Amino acid sequence: MLVLALVLVLVAVALEVLRRSPAVAEARRARRLTAKLPHPAEYPLLGTAALVACSQEELYGRIQRVASAHGPLTRVTLGHLTFVLVLDPHDMEAVMTSAKAQNKSSVYTALVQYMGLGLITLNGDEWRHHRKAITPSLHLDILKDFVHIFYKKGAGLASELEQRADSAEVFDVTPLCAACANNSICETVMSSDLADDDPEKRNFIGIIPRALDHFMYRVFRPWFISNWGYCLHRTRYREYVQMMKDTNAFIMRIVREKKEKVLKTGEPISRSKRRQAFLEHVLASAEGAVLDEDELVEEVKTIVAVASGSSMVAIAFLIYTLAIRQDIQEKVRDEVIGVLGEGPGRAVEHPDLAHMQYTERVIKEVLRYFSIVPLFGRTVTEDLALPSGFTIPRGSQVAFWLPYTHHDPKWFPEPDKFDPDRFLPENSRGRHPFAYVPFSAGSRNCVGQRYAMMFMKTVVAAIVPRLRFEIPAGGPGRIEDIPLAMDLTMMVRGGANIRVHRIRHKALG
C-alpha cells in the first residue's frame, strides 16, 4: 500500500508540474483562443487525430472534406497541437509574409533525419545562414547549364518508355519518372558522375520513397513524431535508422570526393572549363564556404529529398494528364516539334524553353489541379492578426491546404475543369498572387522552383516527340475522375497506369 501511495503521489506531482509548465500553458491558451473556430469532432487527449488515422488512400479525401465543410479558417487538433487551417489567399499572405510565422511547424521534427537540418527544417538565424549560403548556387546562370542533363535523363526515360511501347503493356509510369528525377538530381544537385547502376546510388534512390512512408506514418501518430517516441516501434524504427545511416554515408561520400578533387588539383572547381553543378558551386563559392562539412551534407540531403518526391510525382501527373487529354497532348507535341524540328535528334537547349509557353501553362495547370505538395505548415511565435479579423494565438500551428485554395472558384472559375489557358496573362489578371502557391510563397518559398519548372519542361520536350500516351480501358476518362491519394506529395491512387505508342515521323519514313 505504501508503494502504491508513493506512486500516486509521484503521478500527481508530475501532472501538477506539467500543468504549470510554460509549454503546457501555451498549448492550453492556443486551444482556448481557437475554440470558436469551426472544427470537426474532437475527443479528449486525441483531439481530431482519429480523422487522420487512416490509409493514404483515404487521407486526401478526409482532409478535403474537412476543409470544404468548415471553410477557410478551420481548427484541427492532434494531441497537444492546435492547427489552424488558413485557406483564404488574403490570410495566407498575412501568414506567409509575417516575421511571426517564419518558423516551420513543429511536426517537421519528424522530417529531420530524412531531410536533414536544411532549408526545409531549420528556423531562425540557422535558416538565414543556410539560405544565404545556398541561394547563389541555384542562380539561373547555374541552372541553365542543367538543361543538357535534364534532356539526357529525359531521353533515357523516353527509351525506357519505348521498350514498353514494343510490348503494348499497361504499366504504372511513376517508378520510371522516379528514376528519371532521382538520377537527374544526383547529377545536378550532388554533382555525382556515378553510373546509374552504382550499388550505393541505387540503394540511395530506393530509400527516398520508403523514408516518405515513415514520415507520413509519424506525422499522423503524434506520439511518434519525436525520435524517443518512435524508437519504441522496434521494427519500423530499426529500418528507419538504417535508411538514414545509408543516406548520410552516400551523401558524405559524394561531398568528400568533390572536396578531395579540389585539394588534388590545387584549384577551385569553379576554374574548371566544364559545366559546374550545384554541389561543386557551393564548394567553390565564398557563400558556400561558411558551411562546414556536416552542414553541407545536411543541406544536400534536404534538397535531394524535396526535389526527388515532388519532381517524380509532377512528371507522373503530367504524363497521366496528357494520356487522358489527347487534345492537350497534341498541342504540346506540336509546340515542341515547332521549336526543335520534326523527328528526334536535336537536344533541348536552355533558350528553347522560353518558346514552350503552352507547355509551361500545361505544367502550371497540373501543379494547380493536383497541388503536388498539398500540405505544409508554420508555427506562430506571436499572436498574429489576419485580414479576416481572426487572431491566431502564439504557439499555434498554421496549415495550408492547397487543394482547397487552388480550386476556389473565386480565383479559378470552373475549378474542376483542366484549362491551361487560365494561366494566359489576360486570364491571370486580377487573381490574388497567393491564390496559386505550388512552391509556397514569402521568404520561405521553395528555392528550387525554377529548377523544377526547367526540369519538367525539358523532360516533356524529350519524350512527347517520340511517344504518344493513352489511358487503357477501364482507366479514368476525365481528369476529374482521377482517384487521388497522398503522403508528403499527391499521387494517383492505384498508380498512373498508361499505355504508350511510338510516333513515326515523316522524316524517318
Coordinates of N, CA and C in Angstrom, one line a residue, residues 361-483:
R361 N 2.2 26.4 -69.6 CA 0.9 26.6 -69.0 C 0.3 25.3 -68.6
V362 N 0.5 24.3 -69.4 CA 0.0 22.9 -69.0 C 0.7 22.5 -67.7
I363 N 2.0 22.7 -67.5 CA 2.6 22.3 -66.3 C 2.0 23.1 -65.1
K364 N 1.8 24.4 -65.3 CA 1.2 25.2 -64.2 C -0.1 24.7 -63.8
E365 N -0.9 24.3 -64.8 CA -2.3 23.8 -64.5 C -2.2 22.5 -63.8
V366 N -1.2 21.6 -64.2 CA -1.1 20.3 -63.5 C -0.7 20.6 -62.0
L367 N 0.1 21.6 -61.7 CA 0.5 22.0 -60.4 C -0.7 22.6 -59.6
R368 N -1.5 23.3 -60.3 CA -2.8 23.8 -59.7 C -3.7 22.7 -59.4
Y369 N -4.0 21.9 -60.4 CA -5.1 20.9 -60.3 C -4.8 19.9 -59.3
F370 N -3.5 19.4 -59.2 CA -3.2 18.3 -58.3 C -2.4 18.8 -57.1
S371 N -2.0 20.0 -57.0 CA -1.3 20.5 -55.8 C -0.3 19.5 -55.3
I372 N 0.8 19.3 -56.0 CA 1.7 18.2 -55.8 C 2.2 18.1 -54.4
V373 N 2.6 19.2 -53.7 CA 2.8 19.2 -52.3 C 1.6 19.9 -51.6
P374 N 0.6 19.1 -51.2 CA -0.7 19.8 -50.9 C -0.7 20.4 -49.5
L375 N 0.2 20.1 -48.6 CA 0.0 20.5 -47.2 C 1.4 20.9 -46.6
F376 N 1.4 22.1 -46.1 CA 2.7 22.5 -45.4 C 2.3 23.4 -44.2
G377 N 3.2 23.7 -43.3 CA 2.8 24.4 -42.1 C 3.8 25.3 -41.5
R378 N 3.4 26.2 -40.6 CA 4.3 27.1 -39.9 C 3.9 27.1 -38.4
T379 N 4.7 27.6 -37.6 CA 4.5 27.8 -36.2 C 4.4 29.3 -35.9
V380 N 3.3 29.8 -35.2 CA 3.1 31.2 -34.9 C 3.8 31.5 -33.6
T381 N 4.8 32.4 -33.6 CA 5.6 32.7 -32.4 C 5.0 33.8 -31.6
E382 N 4.2 34.6 -32.2 CA 3.5 35.7 -31.5 C 2.0 35.8 -32.1
D383 N 1.1 36.3 -31.3 CA -0.3 36.5 -31.8 C -0.2 37.2 -33.1
L384 N -1.0 36.6 -34.1 CA -0.9 37.1 -35.5 C -2.3 37.5 -36.0
A385 N -2.6 38.8 -36.2 CA -3.9 39.2 -36.7 C -4.0 39.0 -38.2
L386 N -5.2 38.4 -38.6 CA -5.4 38.2 -40.1 C -6.4 39.2 -40.6
P387 N -6.3 39.4 -41.9 CA -7.2 40.4 -42.6 C -8.7 40.0 -42.4
S388 N -9.0 38.7 -42.2 CA -10.3 38.2 -42.0 C -10.9 38.6 -40.6
G389 N -10.0 39.1 -39.7 CA -10.5 39.5 -38.4 C -10.1 38.6 -37.3
F390 N -9.7 37.4 -37.6 CA -9.3 36.4 -36.5 C -7.8 36.6 -36.2
T391 N -7.5 36.4 -34.9 CA -6.1 36.5 -34.5 C -5.6 35.1 -34.1
I392 N -4.6 34.6 -34.7 CA -4.1 33.3 -34.4 C -3.2 33.4 -33.2
P393 N -3.4 32.6 -32.2 CA -2.6 32.8 -30.9 C -1.3 32.2 -31.1
R394 N -0.3 32.7 -30.4 CA 1.1 32.2 -30.4 C 1.1 30.8 -30.0
G395 N 2.0 30.0 -30.5 CA 2.1 28.6 -30.1 C 1.2 27.7 -31.0
S396 N 0.3 28.3 -31.8 CA -0.5 27.5 -32.7 C 0.3 27.1 -34.0
Q397 N -0.1 26.0 -34.6 CA 0.4 25.6 -35.9 C -0.5 26.1 -37.0
V398 N 0.0 26.7 -38.0 CA -0.8 27.1 -39.2 C -0.5 26.1 -40.3
A399 N -1.6 25.6 -40.9 CA -1.5 24.6 -42.0 C -2.2 25.2 -43.2
F400 N -1.5 25.1 -44.4 CA -2.1 25.5 -45.7 C -2.4 24.3 -46.5
W401 N -3.7 24.2 -46.9 CA -4.2 23.0 -47.6 C -4.5 23.5 -49.1
L402 N -3.5 23.3 -50.0 CA -3.6 23.9 -51.3 C -4.7 23.4 -52.2
P403 N -5.2 22.1 -52.1 CA -6.3 21.7 -52.9 C -7.6 22.5 -52.7
Y404 N -7.8 23.1 -51.6 CA -8.9 24.0 -51.3 C -8.7 25.3 -52.0
T405 N -7.5 25.9 -51.8 CA -7.2 27.3 -52.3 C -7.1 27.2 -53.9
H406 N -6.5 26.2 -54.4 CA -6.2 26.1 -55.8 C -7.5 25.7 -56.6
H407 N -8.6 25.4 -55.9 CA -9.9 25.1 -56.5 C -11.0 26.0 -56.1
D408 N -10.6 27.2 -55.6 CA -11.5 28.2 -55.1 C -12.1 28.9 -56.4
P409 N -13.4 28.8 -56.7 CA -14.0 29.3 -57.9 C -13.9 30.9 -57.9
K410 N -13.6 31.5 -56.8 CA -13.5 32.9 -56.8 C -12.2 33.3 -57.6
W411 N -11.2 32.5 -57.6 CA -9.9 32.8 -58.2 C -9.8 31.9 -59.5
F412 N -10.4 30.8 -59.5 CA -10.3 29.9 -60.7 C -11.7 29.4 -61.1
P413 N -12.3 30.2 -62.0 CA -13.7 29.8 -62.5 C -13.7 28.4 -63.0
E414 N -14.8 27.7 -62.8 CA -14.9 26.3 -63.2 C -13.6 25.5 -62.7
P415 N -13.3 25.5 -61.4 CA -12.0 25.0 -60.9 C -11.8 23.5 -61.2
D416 N -12.8 22.7 -61.4 CA -12.6 21.3 -61.7 C -12.4 21.0 -63.2
K417 N -12.4 22.1 -64.0 CA -12.1 22.0 -65.4 C -10.6 22.2 -65.6
F418 N -9.9 21.3 -66.3 CA -8.5 21.4 -66.6 C -8.3 22.3 -67.8
D419 N -7.8 23.5 -67.5 CA -7.7 24.5 -68.6 C -6.3 25.3 -68.5
P420 N -5.3 24.9 -69.3 CA -4.0 25.6 -69.3 C -4.1 27.1 -69.6
D421 N -5.1 27.5 -70.3 CA -5.2 28.9 -70.7 C -5.7 29.8 -69.6
R422 N -6.0 29.2 -68.4 CA -6.3 30.1 -67.3 C -5.0 30.8 -66.8
F423 N -3.9 30.3 -67.3 CA -2.6 31.0 -67.0 C -2.1 31.9 -68.1
L424 N -2.9 32.2 -69.1 CA -2.6 33.3 -70.0 C -2.6 34.6 -69.2
P425 N -1.7 35.6 -69.6 CA -1.7 36.8 -68.9 C -3.0 37.5 -68.7
E426 N -3.8 37.5 -69.8 CA -5.1 38.2 -69.7 C -6.1 37.5 -68.7
N427 N -5.9 36.2 -68.6 CA -6.8 35.4 -67.7 C -6.3 35.4 -66.2
S428 N -5.0 35.7 -66.0 CA -4.4 35.8 -64.7 C -4.6 37.1 -64.0
R429 N -4.9 38.1 -64.8 CA -5.1 39.5 -64.3 C -6.1 39.6 -63.2
G430 N -5.8 40.2 -62.1 CA -6.8 40.3 -61.0 C -6.8 39.2 -60.0
R431 N -6.1 38.1 -60.4 CA -6.0 36.9 -59.4 C -5.1 37.2 -58.3
H432 N -5.5 37.0 -57.1 CA -4.6 37.2 -55.9 C -3.3 36.4 -56.0
P433 N -2.2 37.0 -55.8 CA -0.9 36.3 -56.0 C -0.7 35.1 -55.1
F434 N -1.5 35.1 -54.0 CA -1.3 33.9 -53.1 C -2.5 32.9 -53.3
A435 N -3.2 33.1 -54.4 CA -4.2 32.1 -54.7 C -3.6 30.9 -55.4
Y436 N -2.4 31.1 -55.9 CA -1.7 30.0 -56.6 C -0.2 30.0 -56.1
V437 N 0.0 29.0 -55.2 CA 1.3 28.9 -54.5 C 1.9 27.5 -54.5
P438 N 2.1 26.9 -55.6 CA 2.5 25.5 -55.6 C 3.9 25.3 -55.0
F439 N 4.7 26.4 -55.0 CA 6.0 26.4 -54.4 C 6.1 27.2 -53.1
S440 N 5.0 27.3 -52.4 CA 4.8 28.2 -51.2 C 5.1 29.6 -51.7
A441 N 5.3 30.5 -50.7 CA 5.5 32.0 -51.1 C 6.1 32.7 -49.9
G442 N 6.4 33.9 -50.1 CA 7.1 34.7 -49.0 C 8.5 34.3 -48.9
S443 N 9.2 34.7 -47.8 CA 10.6 34.5 -47.6 C 11.0 33.0 -47.6
R444 N 10.0 32.1 -47.2 CA 10.3 30.7 -47.1 C 9.8 29.9 -48.3
N445 N 9.7 30.6 -49.4 CA 9.3 29.9 -50.6 C 10.4 28.9 -51.1
C446 N 10.0 28.0 -52.0 CA 10.9 27.0 -52.4 C 12.1 27.6 -53.3
V447 N 13.3 27.4 -52.9 CA 14.4 27.9 -53.7 C 14.6 27.1 -55.0
G448 N 14.0 25.9 -55.1 CA 14.2 25.1 -56.3 C 13.1 25.2 -57.3
Q449 N 12.2 26.2 -57.2 CA 11.1 26.3 -58.1 C 11.5 26.4 -59.6
R450 N 12.5 27.2 -59.9 CA 13.0 27.4 -61.2 C 13.6 26.1 -61.7
Y451 N 14.3 25.4 -60.8 CA 14.9 24.1 -61.2 C 13.7 23.1 -61.6
A452 N 12.7 23.1 -60.8 CA 11.5 22.2 -61.1 C 10.9 22.5 -62.4
M453 N 10.6 23.8 -62.7 CA 10.0 24.1 -64.0 C 10.9 23.8 -65.2
M454 N 12.1 24.0 -65.1 CA 13.1 23.7 -66.2 C 13.2 22.2 -66.4
F455 N 13.2 21.5 -65.3 CA 13.3 20.0 -65.4 C 12.0 19.5 -66.1
M456 N 10.9 19.9 -65.7 CA 9.6 19.4 -66.3 C 9.5 19.7 -67.7
K457 N 9.8 21.0 -68.1 CA 9.7 21.4 -69.5 C 10.7 20.6 -70.4
T458 N 11.9 20.4 -69.9 CA 12.9 19.7 -70.7 C 12.5 18.2 -70.8
V459 N 12.1 17.6 -69.8 CA 11.8 16.2 -69.9 C 10.6 15.9 -70.8
V460 N 9.6 16.8 -70.7 CA 8.4 16.7 -71.6 C 8.9 16.9 -73.1
A461 N 9.7 17.8 -73.3 CA 10.2 18.1 -74.6 C 11.0 16.9 -75.2
A462 N 11.6 16.1 -74.3 CA 12.4 14.9 -74.7 C 11.6 13.7 -75.0
I463 N 10.3 13.7 -74.5 CA 9.6 12.4 -74.6 C 8.4 12.6 -75.6
V464 N 7.7 13.8 -75.6 CA 6.5 13.8 -76.4 C 6.7 13.7 -77.9
P465 N 7.8 14.1 -78.5 CA 8.0 13.9 -79.9 C 8.2 12.5 -80.3
R466 N 8.5 11.6 -79.4 CA 8.8 10.2 -79.7 C 7.7 9.3 -79.3
L467 N 6.8 9.7 -78.4 CA 5.8 8.8 -77.8 C 4.4 9.4 -77.7
R468 N 3.4 8.6 -77.8 CA 2.0 9.0 -77.6 C 1.5 8.2 -76.4
F469 N 0.9 8.9 -75.4 CA 0.4 8.2 -74.2 C -1.1 8.1 -74.3
E470 N -1.6 7.0 -73.8 CA -3.1 6.8 -73.7 C -3.5 6.1 -72.4
I471 N -4.7 6.3 -72.0 CA -5.2 5.6 -70.8 C -5.8 4.3 -71.3
P472 N -5.5 3.2 -70.6 CA -6.0 1.9 -71.0 C -7.5 1.8 -70.7
A473 N -8.1 0.8 -71.2 CA -9.5 0.5 -71.0 C -9.7 0.3 -69.5
G474 N -10.8 1.0 -68.9 CA -11.1 0.9 -67.5 C -10.4 2.0 -66.7
G475 N -9.5 2.8 -67.3 CA -8.9 4.0 -66.6 C -9.8 5.2 -66.7
P476 N -9.5 6.2 -65.9 CA -10.4 7.4 -65.9 C -10.5 8.1 -67.3
G477 N -11.7 8.4 -67.6 CA -11.9 9.1 -68.9 C -11.8 10.6 -68.9
R478 N -11.8 11.1 -67.6 CA -11.7 12.6 -67.4 C -10.7 12.8 -66.3
I479 N -10.1 14.0 -66.4 CA -9.1 14.3 -65.3 C -9.8 14.4 -64.0
E480 N -11.0 14.9 -63.9 CA -11.7 15.0 -62.6 C -12.0 13.6 -62.0
D481 N -11.9 12.5 -62.8 CA -12.2 11.2 -62.3 C -10.9 10.5 -61.8
I482 N -9.8 11.2 -61.8 CA -8.5 10.5 -61.3 C -8.6 10.3 -59.8
P483 N -8.5 9.1 -59.3 CA -8.5 8.9 -57.9 C -7.2 9.3 -57.2

